[in-house]
mmCIF file of C-alpha atoms in Angstrom:
data_model
loop_
_atom_site.group_PDB
_atom_site.id
_atom_site.type_symbol
_atom_site.label_atom_id
_atom_site.label_comp_id
_atom_site.label_asym_id
_atom_site.label_seq_id
_atom_site.Cartn_x
_atom_site.Cartn_y
_atom_site.Cartn_z
ATOM 1 C CA MET A 902 -20.051 20.626 -12.096
ATOM 2 C CA VAL A 903 -16.632 19.357 -10.976
ATOM 3 C CA LYS A 904 -14.221 22.158 -10.052
ATOM 4 C CA LYS A 905 -10.794 21.736 -11.698
ATOM 5 C CA GLU A 906 -7.729 22.645 -9.663
ATOM 6 C CA ASP A 907 -5.144 24.872 -11.209
ATOM 7 C CA ALA A 908 -1.951 23.034 -12.318
ATOM 8 C CA ARG A 909 0.145 25.223 -9.966
ATOM 9 C CA VAL A 910 -2.029 24.182 -7.023
ATOM 10 C CA LEU A 911 -1.706 20.518 -7.978
ATOM 11 C CA ARG A 912 2.067 20.904 -8.260
ATOM 12 C CA THR A 913 2.307 22.683 -4.872
ATOM 13 C CA LYS A 914 0.209 20.035 -3.175
ATOM 14 C CA LYS A 915 2.139 17.219 -4.770
ATOM 15 C CA ASN A 916 5.398 18.790 -3.639
ATOM 16 C CA ILE A 917 4.105 19.159 -0.129
ATOM 17 C CA GLU A 918 2.831 15.615 -0.078
ATOM 18 C CA GLU A 919 6.011 14.067 -1.599
ATOM 19 C CA THR A 920 8.082 15.998 0.930
ATOM 20 C CA THR A 921 5.768 14.648 3.680
ATOM 21 C CA ILE A 922 6.353 11.033 2.463
ATOM 22 C CA THR A 923 10.081 11.660 2.597
ATOM 23 C CA LEU A 924 9.835 13.047 6.141
ATOM 24 C CA LEU A 925 7.521 10.256 7.282
ATOM 25 C CA THR A 926 10.239 7.919 6.011
ATOM 26 C CA THR A 927 13.214 9.613 7.666
ATOM 27 C CA GLN A 928 11.793 11.747 10.512
ATOM 28 C CA PRO A 929 8.272 10.677 11.401
ATOM 29 C CA ASN A 930 7.894 13.296 14.141
ATOM 30 C CA PHE A 931 8.846 16.126 11.782
ATOM 31 C CA SER A 932 7.600 19.663 12.509
ATOM 32 C CA ILE A 933 5.547 21.809 10.154
ATOM 33 C CA THR A 934 8.464 24.223 10.054
ATOM 34 C CA LEU A 935 10.824 21.542 8.752
ATOM 35 C CA LEU A 936 8.250 20.462 6.196
ATOM 36 C CA LEU A 937 7.822 24.030 4.956
ATOM 37 C CA ARG A 938 11.604 24.501 4.681
ATOM 38 C CA ARG A 939 12.104 21.241 2.807
ATOM 39 C CA ALA A 940 9.106 21.789 0.502
ATOM 40 C CA ASP A 941 10.042 25.447 0.042
ATOM 41 C CA VAL A 942 6.551 26.695 0.680
ATOM 42 C CA THR A 943 5.148 29.331 3.062
ATOM 43 C CA ARG A 944 3.081 28.669 6.152
ATOM 44 C CA GLY A 945 0.156 30.441 4.485
ATOM 45 C CA THR A 946 0.344 28.188 1.448
ATOM 46 C CA PHE A 947 0.398 25.090 3.657
ATOM 47 C CA TYR A 948 -2.654 26.170 5.642
ATOM 48 C CA LYS A 949 -4.455 27.120 2.481
ATOM 49 C CA TYR A 950 -4.582 23.429 1.537
ATOM 50 C CA TYR A 951 -4.361 21.570 4.860
ATOM 51 C CA GLN A 952 -5.934 22.170 8.295
ATOM 52 C CA ASN A 953 -2.931 20.843 10.193
ATOM 53 C CA LYS A 954 -0.204 18.140 10.076
ATOM 54 C CA GLU A 955 -2.669 15.373 10.873
ATOM 55 C CA HIS A 956 -4.880 16.416 7.979
ATOM 56 C CA LEU A 957 -1.878 16.406 5.633
ATOM 57 C CA ILE A 958 -0.758 12.937 6.796
ATOM 58 C CA SER A 959 -4.378 11.688 6.390
ATOM 59 C CA GLU A 960 -4.412 13.033 2.781
ATOM 60 C CA VAL A 961 -0.955 11.499 2.035
ATOM 61 C CA ASN A 962 -2.100 8.152 3.465
ATOM 62 C CA HIS A 963 -5.233 8.261 1.353
ATOM 63 C CA THR A 964 -3.229 8.994 -1.762
ATOM 64 C CA LEU A 965 -0.755 6.175 -1.056
ATOM 65 C CA ILE A 966 -3.528 3.728 -0.321
ATOM 66 C CA GLN A 967 -5.273 4.582 -3.560
ATOM 67 C CA GLU A 968 -1.936 4.200 -5.339
ATOM 68 C CA PHE A 969 -1.556 0.645 -3.938
ATOM 69 C CA ILE A 970 -5.168 -0.564 -3.867
ATOM 70 C CA GLN A 971 -5.429 -0.310 -7.628
ATOM 71 C CA TYR A 972 -3.403 -3.563 -7.754
ATOM 72 C CA THR A 973 -6.015 -5.412 -5.619
ATOM 73 C CA GLN A 974 -8.982 -4.768 -7.884
ATOM 74 C CA GLY A 975 -10.531 -8.018 -9.063
ATOM 75 C CA LYS A 976 -7.639 -10.123 -7.823
ATOM 76 C CA PHE A 977 -4.592 -9.302 -5.796
ATOM 77 C CA HIS A 978 -1.939 -8.812 -8.513
ATOM 78 C CA VAL A 979 1.146 -9.847 -6.576
ATOM 79 C CA ALA A 980 3.763 -8.703 -9.144
ATOM 80 C CA GLU A 981 2.214 -5.203 -9.384
ATOM 81 C CA MET A 982 1.890 -5.088 -5.554
ATOM 82 C CA ILE A 983 5.692 -5.857 -5.321
ATOM 83 C CA GLN A 984 6.365 -3.106 -7.869
ATOM 84 C CA ALA A 985 4.292 -0.595 -5.972
ATOM 85 C CA VAL A 986 6.223 -1.318 -2.814
ATOM 86 C CA SER A 987 9.492 -1.150 -4.714
ATOM 87 C CA ASP A 988 8.528 2.335 -6.136
ATOM 88 C CA ARG A 989 8.187 3.621 -2.605
ATOM 89 C CA ALA A 990 10.649 1.286 -0.869
ATOM 90 C CA ALA A 991 11.882 3.757 1.717
ATOM 91 C CA PHE A 992 8.342 4.606 2.800
ATOM 92 C CA TYR A 993 7.261 0.920 3.049
ATOM 93 C CA ASN A 994 10.455 0.053 4.929
ATOM 94 C CA ALA A 995 9.630 2.792 7.435
ATOM 95 C CA VAL A 996 6.033 1.591 7.777
ATOM 96 C CA LEU A 997 6.787 -2.153 7.967
ATOM 97 C CA ASN A 998 10.142 -2.272 9.788
ATOM 98 C CA LEU A 999 10.286 0.980 11.724
ATOM 99 C CA HIS A 1000 6.520 1.227 12.428
ATOM 100 C CA SER A 1001 6.510 4.898 11.518
ATOM 101 C CA ASN A 1002 2.996 5.176 10.202
ATOM 102 C CA SER A 1003 0.735 2.636 11.881
ATOM 103 C CA VAL A 1004 -2.383 4.423 10.692
ATOM 104 C CA TYR A 1005 -1.315 3.797 7.074
ATOM 105 C CA ALA A 1006 -0.630 0.080 7.775
ATOM 106 C CA LYS A 1007 -3.946 -0.457 9.560
ATOM 107 C CA THR A 1008 -5.959 1.423 6.928
ATOM 108 C CA LEU A 1009 -4.241 -0.371 4.059
ATOM 109 C CA MET A 1010 -4.984 -3.773 5.622
ATOM 110 C CA SER A 1011 -8.575 -2.773 6.277
ATOM 111 C CA ARG A 1012 -9.032 -1.738 2.624
ATOM 112 C CA MET A 1013 -7.418 -4.941 1.426
ATOM 113 C CA ARG A 1014 -9.771 -6.968 3.672
ATOM 114 C CA MET A 1015 -12.764 -5.106 2.203
ATOM 115 C CA GLN A 1016 -11.527 -6.074 -1.255
ATOM 116 C CA MET A 1017 -11.192 -9.697 -0.170
ATOM 117 C CA GLN A 1018 -14.648 -9.761 1.369
ATOM 118 C CA SER A 1019 -16.080 -8.258 -1.788
ATOM 119 C CA GLN A 1020 -14.471 -10.943 -3.865
ATOM 120 C CA LEU A 1021 -15.639 -13.733 -1.583
ATOM 121 C CA GLY A 1022 -19.118 -12.274 -1.356
ATOM 122 C CA ILE A 1023 -20.410 -14.596 -4.041
ATOM 123 C CA ILE A 1024 -19.682 -17.700 -1.925
ATOM 124 C CA GLU A 1025 -22.824 -18.961 -0.269
ATOM 125 C CA ASP A 1026 -21.254 -21.785 1.710
ATOM 126 C CA GLU A 1027 -20.300 -20.335 5.036
ATOM 127 C CA GLU A 1028 -17.607 -22.896 5.769
ATOM 128 C CA LEU A 1029 -15.903 -22.361 2.362
ATOM 129 C CA TYR A 1030 -16.170 -18.626 2.810
ATOM 130 C CA ARG A 1031 -14.427 -18.824 6.188
ATOM 131 C CA HIS A 1032 -11.861 -21.304 4.807
ATOM 132 C CA GLN A 1033 -10.925 -18.943 1.969
ATOM 133 C CA MET A 1034 -10.892 -15.904 4.210
ATOM 134 C CA PHE A 1035 -8.464 -17.587 6.585
ATOM 135 C CA GLN A 1036 -6.265 -18.654 3.696
ATOM 136 C CA TRP A 1037 -6.325 -15.062 2.358
ATOM 137 C CA GLU A 1038 -5.102 -13.826 5.771
ATOM 138 C CA ILE A 1039 -2.275 -16.362 5.785
ATOM 139 C CA ILE A 1040 -1.247 -15.538 2.210
ATOM 140 C CA THR A 1041 -1.419 -11.744 2.833
ATOM 141 C CA GLY A 1042 0.477 -12.054 6.102
ATOM 142 C CA GLY A 1043 3.154 -14.047 4.287
ATOM 143 C CA PHE A 1044 3.262 -11.485 1.526
ATOM 144 C CA TRP A 1045 3.844 -8.612 3.968
ATOM 145 C CA ALA A 1046 6.381 -10.617 6.043
ATOM 146 C CA LEU A 1047 8.346 -11.356 2.859
ATOM 147 C CA ILE A 1048 8.133 -7.796 1.665
ATOM 148 C CA SER A 1049 9.302 -6.517 5.099
ATOM 149 C CA LYS A 1050 12.303 -8.868 5.062
ATOM 150 C CA TRP A 1051 13.097 -7.918 1.435
ATOM 151 C CA LEU A 1052 13.119 -4.281 2.312
ATOM 152 C CA LEU A 1053 15.204 -4.954 5.478
ATOM 153 C CA ASP A 1054 17.743 -6.695 3.286
ATOM 154 C CA ASN A 1055 17.931 -3.621 0.919
ATOM 155 C CA MET A 1056 15.933 -5.423 -1.805
ATOM 156 C CA ASN A 1057 18.814 -7.806 -2.395
ATOM 157 C CA VAL A 1058 16.911 -9.920 -4.955
ATOM 158 C CA THR A 1059 15.015 -8.851 -8.059
ATOM 159 C CA GLN A 1060 11.277 -8.402 -7.986
ATOM 160 C CA THR A 1061 10.954 -11.410 -10.287
ATOM 161 C CA LYS A 1062 13.023 -13.558 -7.936
ATOM 162 C CA LEU A 1063 11.019 -12.332 -4.969
ATOM 163 C CA LEU A 1064 7.781 -13.292 -6.700
ATOM 164 C CA GLN A 1065 9.246 -16.714 -7.541
ATOM 165 C CA GLU A 1066 10.235 -17.168 -3.908
ATOM 166 C CA PHE A 1067 6.725 -16.250 -2.731
ATOM 167 C CA ILE A 1068 5.176 -18.720 -5.235
ATOM 168 C CA GLU A 1069 7.619 -21.416 -4.135
ATOM 169 C CA VAL A 1070 6.821 -20.860 -0.386
ATOM 170 C CA LEU A 1071 3.155 -21.153 -1.153
ATOM 171 C CA ARG A 1072 3.787 -24.119 -3.494
ATOM 172 C CA VAL A 1073 1.387 -22.437 -5.937
ATOM 173 C CA ASP A 1074 -0.254 -24.993 -8.206
ATOM 174 C CA SER A 1075 -3.158 -23.791 -10.335
ATOM 175 C CA THR A 1076 -5.052 -27.050 -10.048
ATOM 176 C CA GLY A 1077 -7.948 -26.933 -7.529
ATOM 177 C CA TRP A 1078 -7.671 -23.189 -6.875
ATOM 178 C CA THR A 1079 -11.405 -22.559 -6.933
ATOM 179 C CA GLN A 1080 -11.755 -24.054 -3.471
ATOM 180 C CA THR A 1081 -8.853 -22.226 -1.847
ATOM 181 C CA GLY A 1082 -7.865 -18.632 -0.954
ATOM 182 C CA LEU A 1083 -5.279 -18.769 -3.778
ATOM 183 C CA ASN A 1084 -8.022 -17.961 -6.266
ATOM 184 C CA LEU A 1085 -8.064 -14.378 -5.019
ATOM 185 C CA PHE A 1086 -4.461 -13.800 -6.174
ATOM 186 C CA ASP A 1087 -2.845 -13.369 -9.544
ATOM 187 C CA PHE A 1088 0.757 -14.665 -9.479
ATOM 188 C CA ASP A 1089 1.583 -13.825 -13.126
ATOM 189 C CA ASN A 1090 4.867 -12.025 -13.650
ATOM 190 C CA VAL A 1091 4.687 -8.576 -15.129
ATOM 191 C CA ASN A 1092 7.097 -8.011 -17.954
#
């Protein structure tokens, strides 16, 4: 039987984790004391749910990766990925441009690669598999470089315009996609 957590416990943990995200964004080397003061929780409450700061950051990273990875199920839904970054712009700016949470960045890329490999798993032709894998790496690298620059420029264009720019850079044309890494991505705009 699955044990349900009390709503107060969930709210307290959510408060601690959201405060941690803010601190990771602004003061990556924050102390537990600062976290407790900002989250307005006691040391005992903190240690009731987390073993230490590293455990907390690991839990936060896991939550944020789950939040993002839902947009890479089946295909990499680029518009939704942009929206997810936008929703946590300060955090992603700190990760991508200030290198404040390298564990998150490495783990997210690892999870995205696992998704890609699972999607390419049906390809039996080794050369085609390698070709599409390399293209996926190029497209994904381009995506994160564009996102990094967009965040650095204070998100000075709309998400729709950013998606259009990405499509233009890649010269996305739906003909012949089945033999390229583009077939792993969904470039439809979300309304």
